[in-house]
XYZ file of C-alpha atoms in Angstrom:
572
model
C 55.432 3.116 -13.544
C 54.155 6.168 -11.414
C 57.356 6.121 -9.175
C 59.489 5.956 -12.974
C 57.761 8.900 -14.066
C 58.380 11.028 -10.599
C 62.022 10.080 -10.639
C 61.969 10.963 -14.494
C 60.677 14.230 -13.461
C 62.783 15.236 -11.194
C 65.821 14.593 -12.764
C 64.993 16.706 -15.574
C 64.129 19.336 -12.816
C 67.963 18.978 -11.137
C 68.853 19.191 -15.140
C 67.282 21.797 -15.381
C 68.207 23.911 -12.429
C 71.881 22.558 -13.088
C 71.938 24.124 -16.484
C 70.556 27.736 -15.102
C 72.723 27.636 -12.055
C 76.002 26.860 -15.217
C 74.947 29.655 -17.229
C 76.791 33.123 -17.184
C 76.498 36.196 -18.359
C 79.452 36.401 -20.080
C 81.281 39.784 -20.956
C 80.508 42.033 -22.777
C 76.863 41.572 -21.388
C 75.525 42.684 -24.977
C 76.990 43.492 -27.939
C 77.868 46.903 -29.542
C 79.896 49.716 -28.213
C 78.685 51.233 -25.305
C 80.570 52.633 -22.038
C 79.690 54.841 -18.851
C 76.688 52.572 -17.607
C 74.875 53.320 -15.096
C 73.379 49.856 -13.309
C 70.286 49.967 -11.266
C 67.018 47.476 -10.312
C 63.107 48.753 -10.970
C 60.652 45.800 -10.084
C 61.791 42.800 -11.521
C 64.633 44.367 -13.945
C 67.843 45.079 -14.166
C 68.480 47.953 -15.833
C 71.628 49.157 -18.133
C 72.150 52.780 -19.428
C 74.936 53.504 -21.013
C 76.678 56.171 -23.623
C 76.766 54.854 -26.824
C 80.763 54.495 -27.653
C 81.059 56.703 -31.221
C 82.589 59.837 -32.081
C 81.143 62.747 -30.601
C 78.884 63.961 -33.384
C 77.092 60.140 -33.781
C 76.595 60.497 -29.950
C 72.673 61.848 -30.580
C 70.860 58.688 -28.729
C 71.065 56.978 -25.761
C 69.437 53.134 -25.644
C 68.794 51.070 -22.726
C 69.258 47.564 -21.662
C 67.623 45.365 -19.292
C 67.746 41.724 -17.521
C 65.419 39.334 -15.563
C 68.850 37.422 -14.312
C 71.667 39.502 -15.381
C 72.335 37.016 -18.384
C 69.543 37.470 -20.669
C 69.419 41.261 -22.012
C 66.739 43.107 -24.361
C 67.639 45.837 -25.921
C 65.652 49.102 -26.018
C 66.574 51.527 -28.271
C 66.661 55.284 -28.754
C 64.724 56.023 -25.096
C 65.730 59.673 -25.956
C 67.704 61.923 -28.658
C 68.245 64.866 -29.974
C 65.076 65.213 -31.474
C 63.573 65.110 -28.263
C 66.404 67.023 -26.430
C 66.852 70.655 -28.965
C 69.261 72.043 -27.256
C 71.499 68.563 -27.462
C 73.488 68.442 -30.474
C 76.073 65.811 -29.393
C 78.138 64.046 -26.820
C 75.292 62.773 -24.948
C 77.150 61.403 -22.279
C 76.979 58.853 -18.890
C 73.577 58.721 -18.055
C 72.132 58.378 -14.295
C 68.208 57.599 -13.762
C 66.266 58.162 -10.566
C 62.746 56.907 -10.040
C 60.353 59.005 -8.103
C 56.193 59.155 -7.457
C 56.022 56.832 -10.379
C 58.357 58.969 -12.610
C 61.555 57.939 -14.454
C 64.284 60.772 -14.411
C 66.882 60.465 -17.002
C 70.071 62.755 -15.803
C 72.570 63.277 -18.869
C 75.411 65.544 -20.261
C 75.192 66.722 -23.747
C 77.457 69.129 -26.190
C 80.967 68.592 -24.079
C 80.899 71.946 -23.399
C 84.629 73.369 -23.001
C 83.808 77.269 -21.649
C 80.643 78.919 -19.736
C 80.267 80.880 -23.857
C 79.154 76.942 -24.822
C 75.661 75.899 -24.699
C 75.129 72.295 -23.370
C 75.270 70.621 -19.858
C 73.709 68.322 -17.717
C 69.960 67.839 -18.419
C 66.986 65.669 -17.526
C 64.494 63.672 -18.930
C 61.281 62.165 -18.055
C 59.269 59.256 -18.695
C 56.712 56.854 -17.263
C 58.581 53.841 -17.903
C 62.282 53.120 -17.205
C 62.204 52.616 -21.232
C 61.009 55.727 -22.333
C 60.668 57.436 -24.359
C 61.895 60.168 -22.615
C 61.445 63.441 -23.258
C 62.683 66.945 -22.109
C 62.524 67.622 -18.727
C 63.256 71.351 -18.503
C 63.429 72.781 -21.876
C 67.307 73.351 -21.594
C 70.090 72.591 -19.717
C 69.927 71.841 -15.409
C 73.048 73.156 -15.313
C 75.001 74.874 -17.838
C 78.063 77.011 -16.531
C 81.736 75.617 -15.018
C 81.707 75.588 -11.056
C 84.558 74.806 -9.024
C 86.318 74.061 -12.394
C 84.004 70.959 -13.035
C 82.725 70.534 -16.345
C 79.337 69.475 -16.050
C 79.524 66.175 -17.048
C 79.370 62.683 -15.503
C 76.517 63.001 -13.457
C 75.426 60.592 -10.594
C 72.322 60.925 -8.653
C 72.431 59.977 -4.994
C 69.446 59.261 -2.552
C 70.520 59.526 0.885
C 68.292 57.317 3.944
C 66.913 60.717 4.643
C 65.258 60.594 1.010
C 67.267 63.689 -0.080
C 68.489 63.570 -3.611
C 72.088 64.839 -3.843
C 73.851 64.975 -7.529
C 77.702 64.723 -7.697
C 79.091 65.613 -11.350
C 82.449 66.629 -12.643
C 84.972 66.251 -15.091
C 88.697 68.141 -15.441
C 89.654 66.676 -12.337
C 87.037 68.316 -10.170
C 83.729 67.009 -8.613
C 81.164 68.747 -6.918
C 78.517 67.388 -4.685
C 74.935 70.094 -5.064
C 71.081 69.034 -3.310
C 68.554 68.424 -5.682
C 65.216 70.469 -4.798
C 61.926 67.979 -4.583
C 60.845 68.456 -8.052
C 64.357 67.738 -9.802
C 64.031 71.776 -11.132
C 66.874 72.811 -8.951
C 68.769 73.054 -5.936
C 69.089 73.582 -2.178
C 71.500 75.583 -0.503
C 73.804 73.829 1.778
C 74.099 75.765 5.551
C 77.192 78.222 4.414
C 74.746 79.465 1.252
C 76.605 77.495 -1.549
C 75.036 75.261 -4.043
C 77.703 73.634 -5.294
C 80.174 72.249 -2.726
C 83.639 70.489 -4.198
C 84.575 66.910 -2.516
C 87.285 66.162 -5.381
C 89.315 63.475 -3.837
C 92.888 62.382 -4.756
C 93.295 61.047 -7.910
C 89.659 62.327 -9.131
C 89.186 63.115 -13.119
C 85.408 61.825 -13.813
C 82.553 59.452 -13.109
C 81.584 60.112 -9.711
C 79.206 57.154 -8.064
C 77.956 56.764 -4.248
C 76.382 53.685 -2.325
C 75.764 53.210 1.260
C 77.140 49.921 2.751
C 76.430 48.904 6.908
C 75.762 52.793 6.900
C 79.023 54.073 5.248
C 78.934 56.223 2.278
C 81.172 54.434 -0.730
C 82.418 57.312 -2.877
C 84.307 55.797 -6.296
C 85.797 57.479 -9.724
C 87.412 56.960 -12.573
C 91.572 58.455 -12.736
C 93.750 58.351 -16.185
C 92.648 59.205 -19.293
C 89.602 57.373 -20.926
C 91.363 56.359 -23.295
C 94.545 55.520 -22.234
C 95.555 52.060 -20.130
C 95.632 53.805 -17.063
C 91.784 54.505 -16.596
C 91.033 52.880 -13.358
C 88.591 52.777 -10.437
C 89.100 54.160 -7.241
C 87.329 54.675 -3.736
C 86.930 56.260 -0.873
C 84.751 55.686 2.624
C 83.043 58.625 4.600
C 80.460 58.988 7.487
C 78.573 61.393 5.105
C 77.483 61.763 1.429
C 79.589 65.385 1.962
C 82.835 63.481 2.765
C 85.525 64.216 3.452
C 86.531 61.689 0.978
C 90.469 60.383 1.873
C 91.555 57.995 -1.641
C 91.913 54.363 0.048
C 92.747 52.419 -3.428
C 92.028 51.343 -6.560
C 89.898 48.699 -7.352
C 89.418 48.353 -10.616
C 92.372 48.169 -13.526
C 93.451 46.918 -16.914
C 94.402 43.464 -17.210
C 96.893 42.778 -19.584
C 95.448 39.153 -20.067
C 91.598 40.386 -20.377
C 91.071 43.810 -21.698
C 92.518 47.540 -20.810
C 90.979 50.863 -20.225
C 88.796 49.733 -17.425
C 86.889 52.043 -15.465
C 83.264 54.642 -15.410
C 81.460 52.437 -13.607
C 78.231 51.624 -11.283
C 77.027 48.892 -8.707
C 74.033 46.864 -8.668
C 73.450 46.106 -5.019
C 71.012 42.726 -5.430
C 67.793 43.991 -3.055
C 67.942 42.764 0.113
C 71.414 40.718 -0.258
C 74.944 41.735 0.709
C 75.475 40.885 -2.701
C 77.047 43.327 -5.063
C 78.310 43.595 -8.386
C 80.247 46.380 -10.387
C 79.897 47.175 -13.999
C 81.897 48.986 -15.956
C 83.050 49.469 -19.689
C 86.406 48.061 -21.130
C 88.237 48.347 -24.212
C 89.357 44.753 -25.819
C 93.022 43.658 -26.009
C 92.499 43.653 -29.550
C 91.174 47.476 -30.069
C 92.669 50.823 -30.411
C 90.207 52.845 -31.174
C 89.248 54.886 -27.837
C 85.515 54.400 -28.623
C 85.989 50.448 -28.320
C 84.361 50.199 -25.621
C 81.869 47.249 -24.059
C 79.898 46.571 -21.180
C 80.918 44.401 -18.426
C 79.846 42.566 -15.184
C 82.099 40.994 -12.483
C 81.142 40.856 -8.671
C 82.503 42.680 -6.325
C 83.134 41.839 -2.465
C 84.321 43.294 0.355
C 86.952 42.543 3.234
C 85.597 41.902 7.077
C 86.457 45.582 7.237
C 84.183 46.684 5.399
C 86.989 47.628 2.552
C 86.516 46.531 -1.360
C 88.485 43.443 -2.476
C 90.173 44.236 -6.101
C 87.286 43.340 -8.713
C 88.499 40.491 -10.918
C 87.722 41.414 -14.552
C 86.652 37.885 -16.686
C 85.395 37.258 -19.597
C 82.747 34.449 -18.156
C 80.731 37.438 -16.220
C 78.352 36.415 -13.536
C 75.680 33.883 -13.194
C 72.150 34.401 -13.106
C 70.498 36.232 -10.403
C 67.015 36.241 -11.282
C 64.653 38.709 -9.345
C 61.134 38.814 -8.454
C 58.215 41.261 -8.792
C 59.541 43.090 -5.514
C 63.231 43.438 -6.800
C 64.297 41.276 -4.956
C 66.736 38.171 -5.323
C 63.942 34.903 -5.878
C 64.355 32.260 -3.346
C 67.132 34.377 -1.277
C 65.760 37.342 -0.206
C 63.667 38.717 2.887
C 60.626 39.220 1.399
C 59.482 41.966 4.119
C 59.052 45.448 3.421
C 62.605 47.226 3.623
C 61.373 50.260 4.480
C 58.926 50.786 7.745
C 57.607 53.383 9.256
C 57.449 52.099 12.895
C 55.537 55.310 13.772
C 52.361 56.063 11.528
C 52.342 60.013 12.742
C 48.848 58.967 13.810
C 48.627 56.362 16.638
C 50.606 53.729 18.463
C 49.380 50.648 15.879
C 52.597 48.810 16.265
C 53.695 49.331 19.769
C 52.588 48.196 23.038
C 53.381 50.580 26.701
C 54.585 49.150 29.559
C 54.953 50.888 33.165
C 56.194 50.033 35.930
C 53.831 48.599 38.355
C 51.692 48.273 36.329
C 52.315 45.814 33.614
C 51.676 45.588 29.843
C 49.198 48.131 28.160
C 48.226 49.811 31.225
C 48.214 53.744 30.976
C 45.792 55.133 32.567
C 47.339 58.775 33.179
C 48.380 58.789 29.598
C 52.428 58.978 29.739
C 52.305 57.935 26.136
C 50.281 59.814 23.518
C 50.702 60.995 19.968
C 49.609 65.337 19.909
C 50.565 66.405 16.296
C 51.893 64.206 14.537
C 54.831 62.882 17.301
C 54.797 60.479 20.182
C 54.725 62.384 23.137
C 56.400 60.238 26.271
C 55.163 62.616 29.371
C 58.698 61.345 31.658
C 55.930 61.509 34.553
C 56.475 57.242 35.043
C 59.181 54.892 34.181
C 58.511 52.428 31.298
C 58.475 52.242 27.908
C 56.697 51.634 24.261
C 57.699 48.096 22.590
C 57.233 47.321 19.042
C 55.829 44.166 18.311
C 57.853 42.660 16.087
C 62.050 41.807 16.965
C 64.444 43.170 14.106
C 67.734 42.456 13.058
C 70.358 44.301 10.465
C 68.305 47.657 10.105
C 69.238 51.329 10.121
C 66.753 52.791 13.091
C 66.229 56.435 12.522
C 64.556 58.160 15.470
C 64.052 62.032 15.685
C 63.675 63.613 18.644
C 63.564 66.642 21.185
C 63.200 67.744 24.233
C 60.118 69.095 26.215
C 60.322 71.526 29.273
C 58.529 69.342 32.171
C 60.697 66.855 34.468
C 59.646 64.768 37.300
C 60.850 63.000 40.302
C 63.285 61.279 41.188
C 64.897 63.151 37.976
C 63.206 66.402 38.226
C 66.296 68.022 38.706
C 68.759 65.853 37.116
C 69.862 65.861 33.377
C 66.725 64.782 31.133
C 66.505 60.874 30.438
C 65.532 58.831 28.124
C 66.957 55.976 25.893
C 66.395 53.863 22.828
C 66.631 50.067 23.425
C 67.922 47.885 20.735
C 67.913 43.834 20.778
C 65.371 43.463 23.920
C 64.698 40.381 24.316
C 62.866 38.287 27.310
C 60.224 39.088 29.454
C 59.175 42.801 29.758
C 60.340 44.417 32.934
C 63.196 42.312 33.564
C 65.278 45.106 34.182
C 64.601 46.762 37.226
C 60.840 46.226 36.518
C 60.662 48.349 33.750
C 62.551 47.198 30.627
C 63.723 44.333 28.811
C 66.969 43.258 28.973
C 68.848 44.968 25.645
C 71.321 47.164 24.408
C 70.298 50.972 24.776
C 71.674 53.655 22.473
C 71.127 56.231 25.490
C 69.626 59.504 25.174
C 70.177 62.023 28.342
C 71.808 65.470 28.329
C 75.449 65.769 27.481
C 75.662 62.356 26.631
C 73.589 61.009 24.293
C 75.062 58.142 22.289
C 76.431 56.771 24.795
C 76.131 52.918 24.847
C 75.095 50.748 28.019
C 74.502 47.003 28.140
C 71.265 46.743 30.067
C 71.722 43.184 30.754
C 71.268 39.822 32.461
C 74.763 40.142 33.569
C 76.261 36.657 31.523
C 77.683 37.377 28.226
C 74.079 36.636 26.573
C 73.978 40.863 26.606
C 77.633 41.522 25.995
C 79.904 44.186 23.657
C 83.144 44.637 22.794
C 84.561 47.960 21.362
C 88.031 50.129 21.474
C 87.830 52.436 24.635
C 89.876 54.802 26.706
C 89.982 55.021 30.852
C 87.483 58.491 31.732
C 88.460 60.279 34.089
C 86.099 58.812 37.041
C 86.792 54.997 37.849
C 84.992 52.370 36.064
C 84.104 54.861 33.518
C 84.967 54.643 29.545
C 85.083 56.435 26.225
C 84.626 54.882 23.118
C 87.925 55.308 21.247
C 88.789 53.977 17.742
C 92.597 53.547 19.031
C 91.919 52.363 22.095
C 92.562 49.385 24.451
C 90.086 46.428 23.603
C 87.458 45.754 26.014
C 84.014 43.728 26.429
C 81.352 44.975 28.387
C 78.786 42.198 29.854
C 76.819 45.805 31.746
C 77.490 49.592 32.297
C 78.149 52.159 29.719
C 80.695 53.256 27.191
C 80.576 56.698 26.625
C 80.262 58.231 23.426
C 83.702 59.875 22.335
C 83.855 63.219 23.239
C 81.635 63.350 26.188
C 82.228 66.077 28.516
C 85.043 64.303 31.271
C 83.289 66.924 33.828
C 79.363 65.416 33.075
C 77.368 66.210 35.980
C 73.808 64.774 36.019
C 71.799 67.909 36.265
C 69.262 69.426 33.697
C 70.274 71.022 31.086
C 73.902 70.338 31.262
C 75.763 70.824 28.004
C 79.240 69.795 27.528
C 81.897 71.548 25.585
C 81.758 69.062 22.450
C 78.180 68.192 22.970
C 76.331 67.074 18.944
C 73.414 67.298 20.600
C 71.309 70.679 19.692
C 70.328 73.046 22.335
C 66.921 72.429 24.117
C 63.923 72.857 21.986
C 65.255 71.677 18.916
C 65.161 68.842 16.812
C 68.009 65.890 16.605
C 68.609 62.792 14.541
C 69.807 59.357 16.165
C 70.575 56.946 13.887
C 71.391 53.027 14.591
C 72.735 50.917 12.550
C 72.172 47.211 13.567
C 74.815 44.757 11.180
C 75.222 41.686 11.910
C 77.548 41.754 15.344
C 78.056 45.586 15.273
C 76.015 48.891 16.157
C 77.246 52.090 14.958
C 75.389 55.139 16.545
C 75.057 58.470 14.801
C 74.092 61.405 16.418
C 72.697 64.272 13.851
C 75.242 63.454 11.260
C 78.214 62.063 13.303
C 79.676 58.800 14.595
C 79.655 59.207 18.266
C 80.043 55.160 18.991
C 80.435 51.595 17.902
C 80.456 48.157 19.263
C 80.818 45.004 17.809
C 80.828 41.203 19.136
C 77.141 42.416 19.999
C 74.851 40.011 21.621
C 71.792 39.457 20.940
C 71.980 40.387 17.398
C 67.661 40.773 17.062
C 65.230 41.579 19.294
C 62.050 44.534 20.096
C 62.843 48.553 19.769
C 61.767 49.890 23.178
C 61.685 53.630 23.959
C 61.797 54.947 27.241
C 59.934 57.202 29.827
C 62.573 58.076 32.390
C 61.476 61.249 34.163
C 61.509 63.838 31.510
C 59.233 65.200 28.668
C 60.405 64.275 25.259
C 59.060 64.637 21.764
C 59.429 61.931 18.725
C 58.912 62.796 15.412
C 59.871 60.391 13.265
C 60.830 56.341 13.918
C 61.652 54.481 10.803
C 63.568 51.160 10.255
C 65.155 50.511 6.683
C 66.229 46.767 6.389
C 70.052 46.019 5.832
């Protein structure tokens, strides 16, 4: 009887389980005409925020949605108006919400202003809870006036790895790209003195939205008229949030057997996951009324290249995703903290040293300290700090610069040093120093280049598009270039001086590195079988076919002073 009633249980349990894994979302995800949403996770929520679809004048409220699992949706109404917002009188338009230190900004465009002699905009408001109520931000409008040609309309707010918030907006064809200050109030100047900065890609005409996949920047926008049959989703791919953005395709259209005027959408990225889905509004086969519109969900994938397969629109929608109380996909996700800090600003908590000759933890002449808030690696002995953990698929931002002292046998040679990715083994393997790895090198004039520091087998091995340098056995990464896999030595980052001599202070003419003295950003991104090195902004060098794929972040003392700022990791 006790065995029965097991086996009775867990049957219903499969049941049960088979009937959430058969249940979809179906689309629309909710009823009632809405359009423009803008998709995003808080906690254990997703969230939905989109325009509600009525003439202009009726357009005084903006409600919210949100979803355990992407099936079930509650409804949240009026989470802010015009009674809250005086200076909006209509048209409040494609929202975009930001959290930040426990505050809910709520971007939106209001009055469809047509001429800088109209009073409306883009505003903000703010709340304590991603359901409101929200009320006004600033008191009037963020901005107000026509740059560039953009109406200000369609916002989307961006947070870059580097925590900066960027805002691109536009309609009329024309988007700009501006840096939100810290306090959402205003903005930052790019370098040339110009706050607003026009990226308008082929094709553009409105609803501007950014993601960052295997650390490229995803640019995508609506083309055609909204409503017309041609309104459409297109993309582009850049190295930068600034661009340039080159038009690779569209990727979202009407289907004449589902539903037309397809298009204003967003992307939920489950936490943690390579999976993604887009939503988007549509207008039903049977509809002509341009304010027909409904909210939709289909997934969206990508090919090994990192490009976006064609969404499929349906009218089953997705299944359930449920998250947890992190954000995070139950069951499926790495529960670990996505962000670290691998350097506190404070101590070494995290890290071990090792020096040659002397072993593990053994520093007596202090090459590695932390004076003012950065690591300070004297250069005075070879070795390294470990962390002491192994990661795998991470973005690795280090921040460095370069002191004035050197020391033998590199006193006079170009300063050394080195980040080393995937070590694995014992410590001092290599040359009694390191482990064996893959090192995203930093030394003068050629920082970002690659080497294989390894066992010589293909355990440590690369692959990667080169060109022949100019000295034998030497070679450039080169996106066009022959195919070649490296099992040890270097590939040079792309445009590293042919002429590189290995004295200090050497600069070559194409050099991304910043003079001496000053601060610069390397940042590695560990997918999977590739590494893609950035050096303060730019792609300098790739591999892929990497082995290992995991392993301890060393960084080396090699014979020359050098400061570190600022070591984070961000999961991928």
């Amino acid at each position: 009887m006790q065995m029965e009633k097991k086996i009775l249980f867990f049957s219903l349990l499969l049941l049960f389980y088979a009937a959430l894994n058969a249940q979809k979302s179906g689309n629309p995800v909710f009823t009632g005409w809405y359009a423009d949403p803008e998709a995003t996770v808080f906690g254990d929520k997703y969230w939905i925020y989109p325009t509600f679809s009525a003439p202009y004048n009726q357009q005084v409220f903006m409600d919210a949605f949100s979803s355990p699992d992407l099936v079930n949706w509650t409804k949240h109404s009026h989470i802010i108006d015009t009674v809250q917002v005086k200076w909006a009188k209509k048209a409040m338009w494609a929202p975009a919400i930001v959290e930040k230190d426990g505050k809910y900004y709520l971007f939106f465009a209001a009055n469809d202003i047509q001429n800088n002699g109209n009073h409306g905009g883009i505003g903000i408001g703010i709340a304590e809870r991603p359901q409101g109520p929200f009320r006004d931000y600033l008191g009037k409008p963020l901005i107000d006036q026509f740059h560039n040609g953009a109406q200000p309309i369609d916002q989307f707010v961006f947070k870059d790895i580097d925590k900066q918030y960027y805002m691109f907006y536009g309609g009329w064809k024309h988007c700009n790209v501006s840096k939100l200050n810290s306090d959402f109030t205003g903005f930052i100047p790019f370098d040339d003195g110009t706050i607003f900065k026009e990226i308008t890609p082929e094709g553009y005409v409105e609803g501007s939205v950014m993601f960052i996949r295997n650390g490229k920047y995803y640019f995508m926008w609506s083309e055609g008229g909204w409503t017309g049959p041609d309104y459409r989703v297109a993309y582009a791919i850049a190295d930068s949030p600034l661009g340039p953005f080159e038009r690779i395709g569209i990727v979202l259209q009407q289907d004449g057997r589902i539903a037309n005027g397809a298009g204003h959408n967003s992307v939920i990225n489950v936490p943690g996951t390579d999976e993604w889905y887009m939503v988007y509004h549509r207008r039903p086969l049977t509809e002509k009324d341009g304010n027909s519109r409904m909210t939709c969900i289909d997934k969206m994938e990508f090919d090994p290249d990192g490009k976006i397969l064609p969404v499929v629109m349906t009218n089953e929608g997705v299944d359930v995703r449920p998250l947890d109380k992190a954000g995070s996909f139950s069951g499926r996700m790495n529960t670990s903290q996505k962000y670290i800090q691998l350097f506190n600003g404070e101590n070494l908590d995290g890290w071990y040293t090792f020096l040659k000759g002397k072993g593990k933890n053994s520093d007596p002449d202090k090459v590695f300290t932390v004076k003012n808030g950065n690591i300070l690696i004297s250069g005075e002995e070879f070795g390294c700090i470990t962390t002491d953990e192994e990661f795998e698929n991470y973005k690795l931002t280090v921040e460095f610069k370069w002191g004035e002292r050197t020391f033998a046998p590199r006193a006079d040679r170009a300063r050394d040093s080195g980040i080393l990715l995937h070590s694995v083994g014992e410590d001092g393997a290599s040359g009694g120093t390191w482990m064996h790895s893959i090192e995203s090198q930093i030394i003068e004039g050629g920082t970002g280049d690659i080497i294989i520091v390894g066992d010589g087998t293909d355990n440590f091995s690369a692959t990667t598009n080169v060109k022949p340098g100019v000295l034998e056995g030497a070679y450039f990464y080169d996106p066009e270039g022959e195919v070649k896999t490296f099992v040890r030595g270097r590939i040079d980052w792309h445009s590293r001086d042919p002429q590189w001599e290995d004295k200090k202070g050497f600069r070559g003419a194409d050099d991304v590195e910043k003079p001496l003295g000053q601060w610069n950003r390397i940042e590695c991104y560990a997918t999977g079988s590739n590494l893609l090195i950035y050096l303060n902004g730019k792609l300098v060098n790739r591999i892929y076919n990497v082995k290992p794929q995991k392993g301890k972040i060393q960084i080396q003392s090699e014979g020359a002073e050098i400061f570190i700022r600022k070591v984070d990791l961000q999961r991928l």
